[in-house]
Coordinates of C-alpha atoms in Angstrom, one line a residue:
X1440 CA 93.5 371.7 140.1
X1441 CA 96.5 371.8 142.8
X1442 CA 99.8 370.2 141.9
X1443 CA 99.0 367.2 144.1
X1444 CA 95.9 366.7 142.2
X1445 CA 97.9 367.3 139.3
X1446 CA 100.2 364.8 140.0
X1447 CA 97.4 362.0 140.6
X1448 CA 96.2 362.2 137.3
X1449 CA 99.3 362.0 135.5
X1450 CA 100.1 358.9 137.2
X1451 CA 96.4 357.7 137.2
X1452 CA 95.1 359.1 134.1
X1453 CA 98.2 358.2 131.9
X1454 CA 99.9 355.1 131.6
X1455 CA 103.6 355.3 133.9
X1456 CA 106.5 352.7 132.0
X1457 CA 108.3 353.3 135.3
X1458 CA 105.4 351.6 137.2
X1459 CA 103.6 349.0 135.2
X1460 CA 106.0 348.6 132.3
X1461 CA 105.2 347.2 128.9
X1462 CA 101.5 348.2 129.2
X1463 CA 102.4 352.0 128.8
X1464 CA 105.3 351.4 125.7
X1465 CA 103.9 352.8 123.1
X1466 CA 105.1 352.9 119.1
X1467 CA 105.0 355.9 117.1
X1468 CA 105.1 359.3 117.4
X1469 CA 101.5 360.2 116.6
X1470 CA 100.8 361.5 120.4
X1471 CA 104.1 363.5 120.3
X1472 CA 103.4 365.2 117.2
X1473 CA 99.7 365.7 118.0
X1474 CA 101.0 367.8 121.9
X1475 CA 103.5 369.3 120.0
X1476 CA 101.8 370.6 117.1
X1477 CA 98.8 372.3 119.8
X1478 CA 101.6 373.5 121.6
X1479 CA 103.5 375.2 119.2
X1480 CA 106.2 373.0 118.0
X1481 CA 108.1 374.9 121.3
X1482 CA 111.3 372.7 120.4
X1483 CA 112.0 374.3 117.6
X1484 CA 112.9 377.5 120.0
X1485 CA 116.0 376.3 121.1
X1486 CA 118.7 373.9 120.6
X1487 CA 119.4 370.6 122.0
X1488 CA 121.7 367.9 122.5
X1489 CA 120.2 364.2 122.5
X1490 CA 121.5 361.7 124.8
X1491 CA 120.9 357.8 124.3
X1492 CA 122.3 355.0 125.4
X1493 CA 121.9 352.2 128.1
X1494 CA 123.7 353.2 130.6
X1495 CA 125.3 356.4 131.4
X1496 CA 123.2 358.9 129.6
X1497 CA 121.8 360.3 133.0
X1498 CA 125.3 361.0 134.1
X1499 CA 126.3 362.5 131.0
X1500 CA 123.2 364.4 130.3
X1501 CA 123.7 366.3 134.1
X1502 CA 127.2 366.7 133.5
X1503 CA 126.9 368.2 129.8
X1504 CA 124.4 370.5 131.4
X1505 CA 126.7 371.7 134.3
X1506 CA 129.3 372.1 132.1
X1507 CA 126.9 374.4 129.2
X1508 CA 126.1 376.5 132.6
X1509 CA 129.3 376.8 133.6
X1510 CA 130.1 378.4 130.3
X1511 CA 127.2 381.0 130.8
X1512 CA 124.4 379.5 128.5
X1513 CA 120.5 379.1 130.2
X1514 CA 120.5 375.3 130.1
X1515 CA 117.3 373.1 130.2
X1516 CA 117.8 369.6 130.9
X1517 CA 115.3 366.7 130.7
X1518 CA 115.8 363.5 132.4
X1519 CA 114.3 360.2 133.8
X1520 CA 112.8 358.7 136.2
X1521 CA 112.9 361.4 138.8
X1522 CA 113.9 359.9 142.3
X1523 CA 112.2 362.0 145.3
X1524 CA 110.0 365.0 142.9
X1525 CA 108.4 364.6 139.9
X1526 CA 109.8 368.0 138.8
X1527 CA 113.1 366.7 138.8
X1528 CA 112.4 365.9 135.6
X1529 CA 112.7 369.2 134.2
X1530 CA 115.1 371.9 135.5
X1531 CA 116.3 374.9 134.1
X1532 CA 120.3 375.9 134.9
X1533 CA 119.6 373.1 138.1
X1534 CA 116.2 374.6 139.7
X1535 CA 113.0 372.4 139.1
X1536 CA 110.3 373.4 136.8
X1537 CA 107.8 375.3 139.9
X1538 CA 104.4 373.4 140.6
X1539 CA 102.8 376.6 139.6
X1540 CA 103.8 375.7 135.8
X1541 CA 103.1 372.2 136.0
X1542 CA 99.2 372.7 137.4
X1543 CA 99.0 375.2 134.4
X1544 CA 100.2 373.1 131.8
X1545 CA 98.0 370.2 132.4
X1546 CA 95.2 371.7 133.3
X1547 CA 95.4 373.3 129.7
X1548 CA 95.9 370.1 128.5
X1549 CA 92.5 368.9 129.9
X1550 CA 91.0 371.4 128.7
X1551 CA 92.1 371.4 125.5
X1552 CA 91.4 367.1 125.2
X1553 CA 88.2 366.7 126.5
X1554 CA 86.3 369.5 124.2
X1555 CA 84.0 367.9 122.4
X1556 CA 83.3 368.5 118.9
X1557 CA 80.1 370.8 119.1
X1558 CA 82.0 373.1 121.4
X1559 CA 84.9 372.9 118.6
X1560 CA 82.7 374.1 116.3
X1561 CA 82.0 377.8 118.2
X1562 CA 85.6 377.8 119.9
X1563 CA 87.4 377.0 117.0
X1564 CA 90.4 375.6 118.6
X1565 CA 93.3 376.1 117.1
X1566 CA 91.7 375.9 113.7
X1567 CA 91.2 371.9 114.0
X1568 CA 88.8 369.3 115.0
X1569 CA 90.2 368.2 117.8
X1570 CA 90.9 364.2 118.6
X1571 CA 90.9 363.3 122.1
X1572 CA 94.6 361.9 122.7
X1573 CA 95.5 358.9 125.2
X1574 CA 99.5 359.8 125.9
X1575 CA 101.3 358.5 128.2
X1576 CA 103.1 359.8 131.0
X1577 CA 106.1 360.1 129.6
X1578 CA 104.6 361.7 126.4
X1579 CA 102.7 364.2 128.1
X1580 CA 105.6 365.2 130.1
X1581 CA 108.1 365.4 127.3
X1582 CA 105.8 368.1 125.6
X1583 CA 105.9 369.6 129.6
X1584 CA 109.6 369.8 129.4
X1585 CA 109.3 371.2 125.7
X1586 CA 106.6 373.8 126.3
X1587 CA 108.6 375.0 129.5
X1588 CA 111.9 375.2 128.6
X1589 CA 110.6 377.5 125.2
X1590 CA 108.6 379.5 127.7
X1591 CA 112.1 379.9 129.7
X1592 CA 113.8 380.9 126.9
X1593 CA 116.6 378.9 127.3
X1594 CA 119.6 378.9 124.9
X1595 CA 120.1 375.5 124.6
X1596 CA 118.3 372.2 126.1
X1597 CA 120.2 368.3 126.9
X1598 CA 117.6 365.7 126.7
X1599 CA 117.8 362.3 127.6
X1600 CA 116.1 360.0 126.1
X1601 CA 113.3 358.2 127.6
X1602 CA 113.5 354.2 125.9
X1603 CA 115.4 353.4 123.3
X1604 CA 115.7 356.1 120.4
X1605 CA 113.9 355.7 117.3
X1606 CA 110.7 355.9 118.5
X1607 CA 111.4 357.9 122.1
X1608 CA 109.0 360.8 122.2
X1609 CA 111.9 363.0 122.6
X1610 CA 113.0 362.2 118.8
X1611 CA 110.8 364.9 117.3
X1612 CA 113.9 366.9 117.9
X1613 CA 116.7 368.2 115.0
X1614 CA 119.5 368.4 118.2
X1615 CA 123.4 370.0 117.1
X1616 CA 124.5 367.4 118.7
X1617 CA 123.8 363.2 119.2
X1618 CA 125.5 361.0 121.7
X1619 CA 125.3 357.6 122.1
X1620 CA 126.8 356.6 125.2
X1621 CA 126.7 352.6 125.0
X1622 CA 124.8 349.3 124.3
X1623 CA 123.7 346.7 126.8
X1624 CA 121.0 344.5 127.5
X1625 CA 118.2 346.3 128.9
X1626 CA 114.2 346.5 127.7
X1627 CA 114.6 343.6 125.6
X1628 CA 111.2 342.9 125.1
X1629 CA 111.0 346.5 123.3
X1630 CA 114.7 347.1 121.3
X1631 CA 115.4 343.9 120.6
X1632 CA 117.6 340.3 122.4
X1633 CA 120.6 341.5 120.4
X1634 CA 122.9 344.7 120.7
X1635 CA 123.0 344.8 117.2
X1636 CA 119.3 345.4 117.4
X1637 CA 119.1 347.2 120.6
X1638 CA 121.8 349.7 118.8
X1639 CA 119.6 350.0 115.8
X1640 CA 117.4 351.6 117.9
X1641 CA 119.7 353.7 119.7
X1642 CA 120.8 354.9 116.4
X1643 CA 117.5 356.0 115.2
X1644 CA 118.2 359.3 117.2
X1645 CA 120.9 360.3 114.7
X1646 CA 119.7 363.0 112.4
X1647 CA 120.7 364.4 109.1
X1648 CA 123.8 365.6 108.8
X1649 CA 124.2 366.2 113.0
X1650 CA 127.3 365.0 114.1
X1651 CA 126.8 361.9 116.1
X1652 CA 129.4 360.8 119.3
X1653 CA 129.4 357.1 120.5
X1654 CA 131.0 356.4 123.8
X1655 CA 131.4 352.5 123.4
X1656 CA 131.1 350.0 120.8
X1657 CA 131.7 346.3 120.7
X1658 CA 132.2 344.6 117.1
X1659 CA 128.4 343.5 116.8
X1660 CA 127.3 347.4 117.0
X1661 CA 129.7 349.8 115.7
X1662 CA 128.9 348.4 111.8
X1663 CA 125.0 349.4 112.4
X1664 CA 126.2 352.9 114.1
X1665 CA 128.7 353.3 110.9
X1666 CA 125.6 352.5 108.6
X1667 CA 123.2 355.0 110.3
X1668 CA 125.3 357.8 110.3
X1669 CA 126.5 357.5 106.6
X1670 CA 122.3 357.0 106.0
X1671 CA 121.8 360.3 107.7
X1672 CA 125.7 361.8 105.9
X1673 CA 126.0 362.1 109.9
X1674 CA 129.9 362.8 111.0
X1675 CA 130.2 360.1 113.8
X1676 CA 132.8 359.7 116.2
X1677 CA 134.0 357.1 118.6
X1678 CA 134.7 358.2 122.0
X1679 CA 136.6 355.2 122.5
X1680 CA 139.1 355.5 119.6
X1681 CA 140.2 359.1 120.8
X1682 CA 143.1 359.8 122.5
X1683 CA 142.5 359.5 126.7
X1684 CA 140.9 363.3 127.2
X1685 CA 140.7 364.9 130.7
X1686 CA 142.7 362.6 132.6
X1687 CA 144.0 365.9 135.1
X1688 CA 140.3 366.8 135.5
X1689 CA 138.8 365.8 138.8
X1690 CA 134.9 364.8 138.3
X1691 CA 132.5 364.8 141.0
X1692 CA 130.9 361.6 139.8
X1693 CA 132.9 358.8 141.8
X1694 CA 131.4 355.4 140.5
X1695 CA 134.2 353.8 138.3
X1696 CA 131.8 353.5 135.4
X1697 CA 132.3 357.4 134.9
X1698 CA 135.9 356.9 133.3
X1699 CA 133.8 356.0 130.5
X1700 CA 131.3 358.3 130.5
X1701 CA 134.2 361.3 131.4
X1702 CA 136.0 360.4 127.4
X1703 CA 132.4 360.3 125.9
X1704 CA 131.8 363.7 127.4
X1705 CA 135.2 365.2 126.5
X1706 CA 134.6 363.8 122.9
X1707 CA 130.9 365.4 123.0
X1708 CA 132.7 369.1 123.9
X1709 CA 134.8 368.9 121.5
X1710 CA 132.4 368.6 118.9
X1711 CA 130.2 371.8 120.8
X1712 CA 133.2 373.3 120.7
X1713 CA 133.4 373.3 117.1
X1714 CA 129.4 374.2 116.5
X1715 CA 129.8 377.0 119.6
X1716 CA 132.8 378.3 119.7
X1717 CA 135.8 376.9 121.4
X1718 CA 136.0 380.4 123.4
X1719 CA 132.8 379.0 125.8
X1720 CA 134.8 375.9 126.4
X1721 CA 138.0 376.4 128.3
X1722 CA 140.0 374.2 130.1
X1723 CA 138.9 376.0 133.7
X1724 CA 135.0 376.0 132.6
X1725 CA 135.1 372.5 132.0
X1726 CA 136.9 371.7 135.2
X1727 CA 134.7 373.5 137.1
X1728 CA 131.9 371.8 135.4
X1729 CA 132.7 368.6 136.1
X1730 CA 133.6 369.4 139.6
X1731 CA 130.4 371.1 140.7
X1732 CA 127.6 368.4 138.9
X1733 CA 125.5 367.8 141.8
X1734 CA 125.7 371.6 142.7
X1735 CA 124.6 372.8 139.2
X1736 CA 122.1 370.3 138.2
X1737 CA 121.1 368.7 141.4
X1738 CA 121.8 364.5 140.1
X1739 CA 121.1 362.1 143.0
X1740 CA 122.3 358.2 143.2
X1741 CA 125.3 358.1 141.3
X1742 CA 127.6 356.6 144.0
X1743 CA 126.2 359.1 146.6
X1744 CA 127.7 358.9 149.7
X1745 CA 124.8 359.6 152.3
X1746 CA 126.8 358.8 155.5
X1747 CA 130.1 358.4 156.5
X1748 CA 130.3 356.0 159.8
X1749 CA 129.4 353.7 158.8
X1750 CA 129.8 354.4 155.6
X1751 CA 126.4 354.2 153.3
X1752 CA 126.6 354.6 149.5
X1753 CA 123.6 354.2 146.8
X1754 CA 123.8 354.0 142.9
X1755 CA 121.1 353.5 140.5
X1756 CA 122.7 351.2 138.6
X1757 CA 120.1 348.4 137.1
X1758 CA 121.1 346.6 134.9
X1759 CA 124.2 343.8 133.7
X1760 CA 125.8 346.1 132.1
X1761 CA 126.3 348.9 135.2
X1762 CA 126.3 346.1 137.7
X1763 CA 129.6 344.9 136.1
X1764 CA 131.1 348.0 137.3
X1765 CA 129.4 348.2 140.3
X1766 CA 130.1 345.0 141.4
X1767 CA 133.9 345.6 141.2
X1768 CA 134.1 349.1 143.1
X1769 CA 131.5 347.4 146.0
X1770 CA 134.3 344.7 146.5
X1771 CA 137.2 347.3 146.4
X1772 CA 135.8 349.5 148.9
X1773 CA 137.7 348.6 152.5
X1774 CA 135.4 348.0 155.4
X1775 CA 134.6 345.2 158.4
X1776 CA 131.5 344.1 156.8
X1777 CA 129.8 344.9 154.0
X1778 CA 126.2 344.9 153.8
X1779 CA 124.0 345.3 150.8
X1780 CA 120.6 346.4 150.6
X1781 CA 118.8 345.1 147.3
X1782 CA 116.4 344.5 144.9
X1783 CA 115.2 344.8 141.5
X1784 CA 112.0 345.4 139.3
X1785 CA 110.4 342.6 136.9
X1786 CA 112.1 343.6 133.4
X1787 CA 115.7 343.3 134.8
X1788 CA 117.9 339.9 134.4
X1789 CA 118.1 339.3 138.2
X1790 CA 120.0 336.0 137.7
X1791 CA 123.0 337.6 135.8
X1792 CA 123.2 340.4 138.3
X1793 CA 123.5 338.5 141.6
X1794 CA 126.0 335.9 139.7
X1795 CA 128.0 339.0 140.4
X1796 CA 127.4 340.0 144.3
X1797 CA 129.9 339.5 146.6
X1798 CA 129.4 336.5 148.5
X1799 CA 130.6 337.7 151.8
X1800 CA 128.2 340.4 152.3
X1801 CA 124.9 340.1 154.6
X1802 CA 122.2 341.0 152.4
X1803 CA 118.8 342.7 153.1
X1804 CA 116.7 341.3 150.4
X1805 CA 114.0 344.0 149.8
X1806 CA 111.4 345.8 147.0
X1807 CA 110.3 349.4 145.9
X1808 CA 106.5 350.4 146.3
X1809 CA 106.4 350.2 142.4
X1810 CA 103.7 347.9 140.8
X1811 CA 107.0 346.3 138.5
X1812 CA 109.4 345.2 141.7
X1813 CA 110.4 342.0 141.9
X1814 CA 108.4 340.6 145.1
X1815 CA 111.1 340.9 148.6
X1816 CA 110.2 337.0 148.7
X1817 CA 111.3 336.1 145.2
X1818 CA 113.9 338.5 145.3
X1819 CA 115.2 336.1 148.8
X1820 CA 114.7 332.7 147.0
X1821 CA 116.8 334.1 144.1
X1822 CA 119.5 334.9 146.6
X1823 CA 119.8 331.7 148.3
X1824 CA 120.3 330.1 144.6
X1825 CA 123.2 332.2 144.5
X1826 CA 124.5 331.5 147.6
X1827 CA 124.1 334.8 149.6
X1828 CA 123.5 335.3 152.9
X1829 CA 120.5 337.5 153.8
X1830 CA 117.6 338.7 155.5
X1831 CA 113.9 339.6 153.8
X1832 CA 112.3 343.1 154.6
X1833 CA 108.9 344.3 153.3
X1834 CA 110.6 347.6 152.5
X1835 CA 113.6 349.7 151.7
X1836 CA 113.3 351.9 154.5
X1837 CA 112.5 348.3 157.0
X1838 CA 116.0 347.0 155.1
X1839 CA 118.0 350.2 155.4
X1840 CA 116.8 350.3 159.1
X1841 CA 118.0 346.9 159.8
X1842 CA 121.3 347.2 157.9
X1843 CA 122.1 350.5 160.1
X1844 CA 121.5 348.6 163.6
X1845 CA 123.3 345.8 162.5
X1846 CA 126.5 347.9 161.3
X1847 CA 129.7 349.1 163.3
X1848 CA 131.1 352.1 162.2
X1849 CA 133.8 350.4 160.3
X1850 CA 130.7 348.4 158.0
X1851 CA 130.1 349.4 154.3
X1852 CA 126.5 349.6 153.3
X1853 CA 125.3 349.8 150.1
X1854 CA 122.0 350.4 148.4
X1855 CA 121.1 349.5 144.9
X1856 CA 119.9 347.0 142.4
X1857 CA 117.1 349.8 140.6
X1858 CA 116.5 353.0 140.4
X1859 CA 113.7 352.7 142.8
X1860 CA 115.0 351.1 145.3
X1861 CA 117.4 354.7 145.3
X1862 CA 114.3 356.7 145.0
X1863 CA 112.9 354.9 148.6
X1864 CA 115.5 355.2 150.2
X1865 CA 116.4 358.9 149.4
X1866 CA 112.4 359.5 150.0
X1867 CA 111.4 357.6 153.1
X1868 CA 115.2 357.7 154.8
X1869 CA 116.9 361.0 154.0

C-alpha cells in the first residue's frame, strides 16, 4: 500500500467522528483492548500524562510537551484533529510520525484482521482465534500513536484525549499525571446536557491513586471532580485555587484564553516536578518552553497570526465556551474594519455563538469540505437573525479570497468558528 492509499482507507474503511459525527462514537473499550493486546500493550513502555477537558487541552497538551523537551526527555505527544497532515497527529520531540511507519502499521493491521479462521489455525496468530474488529478511526490510530511512540522509545508520552474521558480510547492508560483543563458545553448528545454530567465524564480519566490537576471548576462540577478523586484516593488539585504562577513568563500562545490554561500548566509542573525531580524543571527550562511551543511541537490555529497588512489571524476555537474569549480579544484588536470569516459544523450551538459576534464586522458566511459543516446558506440565514452583515461563499478559501480584496491594510481579518474551517484555510490558502 502507499501512504495515500493508506490514508483512503482509514478515512473510508473506518468510521471519522471529525467527519460524520455521532455515527462513528463508539462505547467501550473492547476495540482498544483488542489493538492493544495484538500489539503488545506498547503503552505500558512509557509514561504518560492525560489531558482532558473541553477546551484547552490541545494547548496545554503542546505546551506540556515543549516544556518535557526542553528539559531533555524524548517526548511523544498525541493530539486531535490534525489540521493540514494526518501525521500531525502523532509526533515525537515535534517531528511527525514518517509515512513510512504509518503504511507499515496498517498494512499489518489488515493483515492481521482479515485472516480467516482456517488460515488461523496453521499460522497460529498470536496464539488466538482472531475476531475480525470494526474500529474506528480514531481507535485505530490511538493504538498508531501507542505502537509508535513504544517503537520510539520515548521517555514519556502527553495524550490528549479524543471525546470525553471515561470511555476515550486513550483511557487504557495508568498516566503519572491527569489534567483536567475545564468543563463546557460541547458533544452533548454523547457526555451529557449538564456540566455536572459532561464532568463525570471528564473525570473518568482519573486513575488510582495518580494525582489529578483541574484548571477550572464552577460549583455544579468541582463536587463530582472531589468525588472521583477520593473514589480513585487520587490527590486532586485546583489550578484555580493556587496562587497566580508564571505571571513573568512570556508564552507564545497569544489568545487571552491561555491565562487560564498558563496556571493549569504551572499547577500540572509542579506536580511532575514532584514525580520527576524538580532538577528537570527550572525556572529557565520552563521559560524557554513556553516561549518556543510552536517551534518544538509544531501547534497551528491558536491565535496564529498568518499576515500582518492587513492583519489576518485564525483560532480554532468552536465552541461557547472558547468563543466567550474569543469574542472579547476579536473586539479589542484595533483596526479600520474588521472582517470575519466563519462558520461552524452541525454539533456546535451556532445560535449562542453568533449572540456573541461583533455586530460591526462584514462577515463572509462560509463551510469546511467536511460531511458535518453547517451548510454556507444556513450558516447566512443564521446570521441575518442575528443581525450581521455578510456575504455567502461556497468555500473557505472563496471567503478568505474575498475578505483579502475587500481589506485595506489597516483591516483585521479573522478566521474561525471550527477547527475545520482553520484546517482549509491553512490547507488551500497558506
Amino acid at each position: 500500500m502507499t501512504y495515500k492509499e493508506v490514508i483512503d482507507y482509514l478515512y473510508n474503511s473506518t468510521p471519522v467522528f471529525e467527519h460524520v459525527g455521532a455515527s462513528a462514537y463508539k462505547e467501550g473499550l473492547e476495540n482498544t483492548i483488542a489493538l492493544d493486546e495484538y500489539f503488545g500493550h506498547p503503552h505500558r513502555l512509557f509514561k504518560t500524562i492525560h489531558v482532558a477537558g473541553t477546551n484547552g487541552k490541545g494547548s496545554c497538551s503542546h505546551t506540556i510537551a515543549s516544556i518535557l523537551q526542553e528539559a531533555g526527555y524524548k517526548v511523544g505527544l498525541y493530539t486531535s484533529p490534525h489540521l493540514v497532515d494526518f501525521r500531525e497527529r502523532i509526533r515525537v520531540n515535534g517531528l511527525c510520525i514518517s509515512e513510512a511507519y504509518v503504511v507499515r502499521f496498517v498494512s499489518d493491521f489488515i493483515q492481521w484482521n482479515e485472516i480467516t479462521p482456517s488460515q488461523a489455525a496453521t499460522k497460529r496468530l498470536n496464539d488466538q482465534s482472531p475476531k475480525r474488529l470494526y474500529p474506528s478511526f480514531f481507535e485505530l490510530t490511538t493504538a498508531l500513536a501507542f505502537k509508535y511512540f513504544a517503537e520510539q522509545k520515548v521517555d514519556i508520552a502527553v495524550i490528549e484525549v479524543g471525546l470525553g474521558g471515561r470511555l476515550d480510547c486513550t483511557n487504557i492508560i495508568t498516566p503519572i499525571l491527569s489534567v483536567i483543563t475545564n468543563i463546557s458545553f460541547d458533544h452533548t448528545g454523547f457526555l451529557g446536557a449538564t456540566l455536572a454530567k459532561i464532568a463525570a465524564e471528564k473525570a473518568g480519566i482519573i486513575k488510582p491513586g495518580v494525582p489529578v490537576v483541574i484548571g477550572e471548576y464552577t460549583d455544579e462540577t468541582r463536587p463530582v471532580f472531589q468525588a472521583k478523586a477520593q473514589e480513585m484516593h487520587a490527590p486532586i488539585y485546583f489550578a484555580q485555587d493556587e496562587e497566580e504562577l508564571g505571571n513573568d513568563i512570556e508564552f507564545e500562545l497569544k489568545g487571552d484564553y491561555q491565562k487560564k490554561n498558563k496556571q493549569t500548566i504551572m499547577v500540572a509542573l509542579e506536580r511532575l516536578a514532584s514525580t520527576l525531580g524538580a532538577s528537570n524543571f527550572e525556572p529557565h527550562i520552563i521559560e524557554r518552553g513556553f516561549a518556543k511551543v510552536v517551534e518544538n511541537t509544531g501547534l497551528m490555529g491558536r491565535w496564529q497570526t498568518l499576515r500582518k497588512e492587513p492583519l489576518v489571524i485564525c483560532d480554532t476555537g468552536h465552541n461557547l465556551g472558547g468563543w466567550q474569549y474569543l469574542h472579547k480579544q476579536i473586539k479589542a484588536q484595533p483596526c479600520k474594519q474588521l472582517r470575519i470569516v466563519f462558520g461552524m459544523v452541525d454539533d456546535k450551538d451556532i445560535d449562542s455563538v453568533m449572540s456573541l459576534l461583533p455586530k460591526n464586522a462584514v462577515y463572509y458566511w462560509t463551510q469546511a469540505d467536511n460531511h458535518r459543516a453547517i451548510p454556507t446558506d444556513t450558516v447566512a440565514q443564521k446570521g441575518r437573525y442575528h443581525n450581521l452583515n455578510g456575504t455567502a461563499y461556497a468555500t473557505v478559501a472563496d471567503a478568505y479570497t474575498a475578505a483579502i480584496r475587500d481589506a485595506s491594510p489597516s483591516d483585521f481579518i479573522f478566521i474561525g468558528g471550527s477547527s475545520y474551517i482553520v484546517a482549509d484555510l491553512l490547507f488551500k490558502c497558506f
